Coordinates of N, CA and C in Angstrom, one line a residue:
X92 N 111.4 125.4 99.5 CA 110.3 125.2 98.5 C 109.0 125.7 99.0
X93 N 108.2 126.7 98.3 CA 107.3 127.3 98.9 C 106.0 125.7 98.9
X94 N 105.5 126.1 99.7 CA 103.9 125.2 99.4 C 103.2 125.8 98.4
X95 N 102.2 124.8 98.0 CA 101.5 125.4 97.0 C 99.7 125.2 97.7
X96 N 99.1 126.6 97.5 CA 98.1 127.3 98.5 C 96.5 126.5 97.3
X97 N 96.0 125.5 98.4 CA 95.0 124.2 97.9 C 93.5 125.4 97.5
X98 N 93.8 126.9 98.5 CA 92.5 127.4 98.1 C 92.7 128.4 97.2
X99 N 93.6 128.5 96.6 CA 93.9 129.6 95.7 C 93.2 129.5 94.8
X100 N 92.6 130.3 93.7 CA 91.5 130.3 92.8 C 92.2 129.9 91.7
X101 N 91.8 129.2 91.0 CA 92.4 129.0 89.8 C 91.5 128.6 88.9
X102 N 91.6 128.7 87.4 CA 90.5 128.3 86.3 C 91.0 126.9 85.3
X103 N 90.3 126.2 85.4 CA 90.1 124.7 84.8 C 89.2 124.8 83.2
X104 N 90.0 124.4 82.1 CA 89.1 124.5 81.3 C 89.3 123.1 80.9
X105 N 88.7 122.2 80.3 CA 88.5 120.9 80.1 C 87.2 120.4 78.4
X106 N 88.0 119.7 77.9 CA 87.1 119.8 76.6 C 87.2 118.4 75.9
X107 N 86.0 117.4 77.0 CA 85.7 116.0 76.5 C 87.1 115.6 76.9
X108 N 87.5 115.3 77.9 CA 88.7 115.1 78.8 C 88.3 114.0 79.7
X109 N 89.2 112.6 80.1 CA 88.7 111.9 80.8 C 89.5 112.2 81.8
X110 N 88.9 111.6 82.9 CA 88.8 112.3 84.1 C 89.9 111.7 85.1
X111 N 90.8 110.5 84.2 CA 92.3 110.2 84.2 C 92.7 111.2 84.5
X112 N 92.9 112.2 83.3 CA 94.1 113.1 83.0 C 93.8 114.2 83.5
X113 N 92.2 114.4 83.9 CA 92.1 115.7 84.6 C 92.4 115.9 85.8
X114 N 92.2 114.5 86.5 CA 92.8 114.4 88.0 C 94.6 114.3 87.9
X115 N 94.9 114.0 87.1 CA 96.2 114.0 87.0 C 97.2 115.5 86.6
X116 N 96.2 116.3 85.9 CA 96.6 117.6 85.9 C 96.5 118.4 87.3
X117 N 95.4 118.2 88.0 CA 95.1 118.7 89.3 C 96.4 118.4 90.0
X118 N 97.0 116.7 90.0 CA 97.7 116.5 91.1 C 99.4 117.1 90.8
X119 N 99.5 117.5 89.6 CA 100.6 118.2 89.1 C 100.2 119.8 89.6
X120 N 99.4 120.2 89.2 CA 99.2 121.8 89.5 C 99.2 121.8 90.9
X121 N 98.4 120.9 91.7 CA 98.9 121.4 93.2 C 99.7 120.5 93.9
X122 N 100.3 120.1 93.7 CA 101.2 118.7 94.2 C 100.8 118.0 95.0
X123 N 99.5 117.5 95.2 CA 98.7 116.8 95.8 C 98.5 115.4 94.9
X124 N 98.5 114.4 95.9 CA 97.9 112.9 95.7 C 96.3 112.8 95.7
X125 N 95.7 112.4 94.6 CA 94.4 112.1 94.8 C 93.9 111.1 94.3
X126 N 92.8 110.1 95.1 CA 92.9 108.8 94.3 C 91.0 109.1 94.6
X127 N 90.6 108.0 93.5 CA 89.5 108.2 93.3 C 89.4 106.6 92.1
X128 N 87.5 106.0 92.8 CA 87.6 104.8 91.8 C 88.2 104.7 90.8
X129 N 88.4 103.6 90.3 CA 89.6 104.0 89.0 C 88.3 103.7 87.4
X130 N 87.1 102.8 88.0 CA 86.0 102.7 87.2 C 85.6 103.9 86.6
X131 N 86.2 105.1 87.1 CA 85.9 106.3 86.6 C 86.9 107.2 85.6
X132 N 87.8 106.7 85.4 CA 88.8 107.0 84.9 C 88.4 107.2 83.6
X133 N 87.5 106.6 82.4 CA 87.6 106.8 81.2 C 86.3 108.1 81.1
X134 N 85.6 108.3 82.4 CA 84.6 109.3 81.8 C 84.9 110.2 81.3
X135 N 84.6 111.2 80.7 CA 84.6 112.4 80.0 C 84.2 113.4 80.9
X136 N 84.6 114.6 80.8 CA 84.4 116.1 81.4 C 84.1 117.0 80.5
X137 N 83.4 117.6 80.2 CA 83.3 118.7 79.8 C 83.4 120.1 79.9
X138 N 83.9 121.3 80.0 CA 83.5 122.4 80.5 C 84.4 123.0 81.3
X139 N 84.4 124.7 81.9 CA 85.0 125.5 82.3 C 84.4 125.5 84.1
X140 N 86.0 125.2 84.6 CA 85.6 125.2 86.3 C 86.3 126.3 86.6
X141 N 86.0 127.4 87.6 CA 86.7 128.0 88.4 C 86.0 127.9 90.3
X142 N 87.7 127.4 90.7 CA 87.5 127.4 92.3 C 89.0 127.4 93.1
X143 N 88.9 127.2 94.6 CA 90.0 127.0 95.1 C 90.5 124.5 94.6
X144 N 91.1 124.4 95.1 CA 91.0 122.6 94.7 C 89.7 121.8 95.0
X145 N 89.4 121.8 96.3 CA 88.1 121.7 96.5 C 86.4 121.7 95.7
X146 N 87.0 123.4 95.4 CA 85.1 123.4 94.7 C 86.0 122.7 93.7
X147 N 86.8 122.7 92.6 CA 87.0 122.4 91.3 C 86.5 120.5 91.5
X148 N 86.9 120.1 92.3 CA 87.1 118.4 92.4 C 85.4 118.1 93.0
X149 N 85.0 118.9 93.8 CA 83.1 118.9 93.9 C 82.7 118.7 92.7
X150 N 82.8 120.0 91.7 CA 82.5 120.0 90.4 C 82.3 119.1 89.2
X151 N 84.0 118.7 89.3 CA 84.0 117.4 88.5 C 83.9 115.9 88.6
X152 N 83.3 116.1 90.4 CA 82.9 114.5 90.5 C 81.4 114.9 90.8
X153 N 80.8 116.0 90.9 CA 79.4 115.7 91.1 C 78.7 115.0 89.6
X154 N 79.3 114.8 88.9 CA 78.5 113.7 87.7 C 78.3 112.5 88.1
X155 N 79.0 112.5 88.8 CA 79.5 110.8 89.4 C 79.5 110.3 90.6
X156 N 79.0 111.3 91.0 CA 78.6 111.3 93.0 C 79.6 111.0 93.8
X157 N 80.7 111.1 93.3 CA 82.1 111.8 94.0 C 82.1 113.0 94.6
X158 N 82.5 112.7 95.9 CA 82.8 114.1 96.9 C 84.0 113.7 97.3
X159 N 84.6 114.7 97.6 CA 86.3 114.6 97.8 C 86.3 115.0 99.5
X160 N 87.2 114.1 100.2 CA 87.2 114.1 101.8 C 89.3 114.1 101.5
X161 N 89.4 114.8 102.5 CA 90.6 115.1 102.9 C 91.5 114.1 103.4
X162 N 92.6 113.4 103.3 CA 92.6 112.3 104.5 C 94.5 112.9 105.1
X163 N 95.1 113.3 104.1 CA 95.8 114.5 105.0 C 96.3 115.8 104.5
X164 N 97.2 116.3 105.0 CA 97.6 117.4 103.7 C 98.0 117.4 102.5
X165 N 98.6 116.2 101.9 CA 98.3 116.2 100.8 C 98.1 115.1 99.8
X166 N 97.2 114.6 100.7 CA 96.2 113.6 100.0 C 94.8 113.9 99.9
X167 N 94.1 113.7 99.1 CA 92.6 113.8 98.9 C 92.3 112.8 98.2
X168 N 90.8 112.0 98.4 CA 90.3 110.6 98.0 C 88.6 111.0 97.6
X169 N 88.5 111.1 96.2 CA 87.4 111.1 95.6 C 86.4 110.1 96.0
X170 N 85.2 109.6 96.6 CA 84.6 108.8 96.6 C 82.7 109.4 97.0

C-alpha cells in the first residue's frame, strides 16, 4: 500500500461547507486522523484552498484560531 505524500499540492474547493465535512474529506483524501474542537464543527467555510495538508488546515482554521500541530504521523490536532 503506497503512503499517501501529506505535502503534495492539492486543491480544495469548498462552498458554505461546515467544517465537519471538510475535515472529514481531508481525513479521507489523506488518510490521516484529525481532531479538532468539535464546537467548531457547524462553522461554515467558504472558498478555494490550494496547498500541501498543512497550509490547507492553516487556512481553514485561521477563522477560528486553529493551528494544526502534528502529534504523529498520522494524526494531526487542530487547536
Amino acid at each position: 500500500k503506497s503512503r499517501i505524500n501529506l505535502l503534495e499540492v492539492r486543491k480544495f474547493s469548498f462552498n458554505d461547507e461546515v467544517l465537519e465535512d471538510i475535515i472529514d474529506e481531508l481525513e479521507i483524501t489523506y488518510q490521516i486522523q484529525i481532531s479538532y474542537p468539535k464546537e467548531f464543527s457547524e462553522n461554515r467555510i467558504k472558498g478555494s484552498f490550494s496547498g500541501n495538508l498543512e497550509e490547507v488546515l492553516i487556512a481553514i482554521g485561521y477563522p477560528f484560531n486553529l493551528k494544526p500541530q502534528k502529534l504523529s504521523d498520522n494524526k494531526i490536532e487542530l487547536k
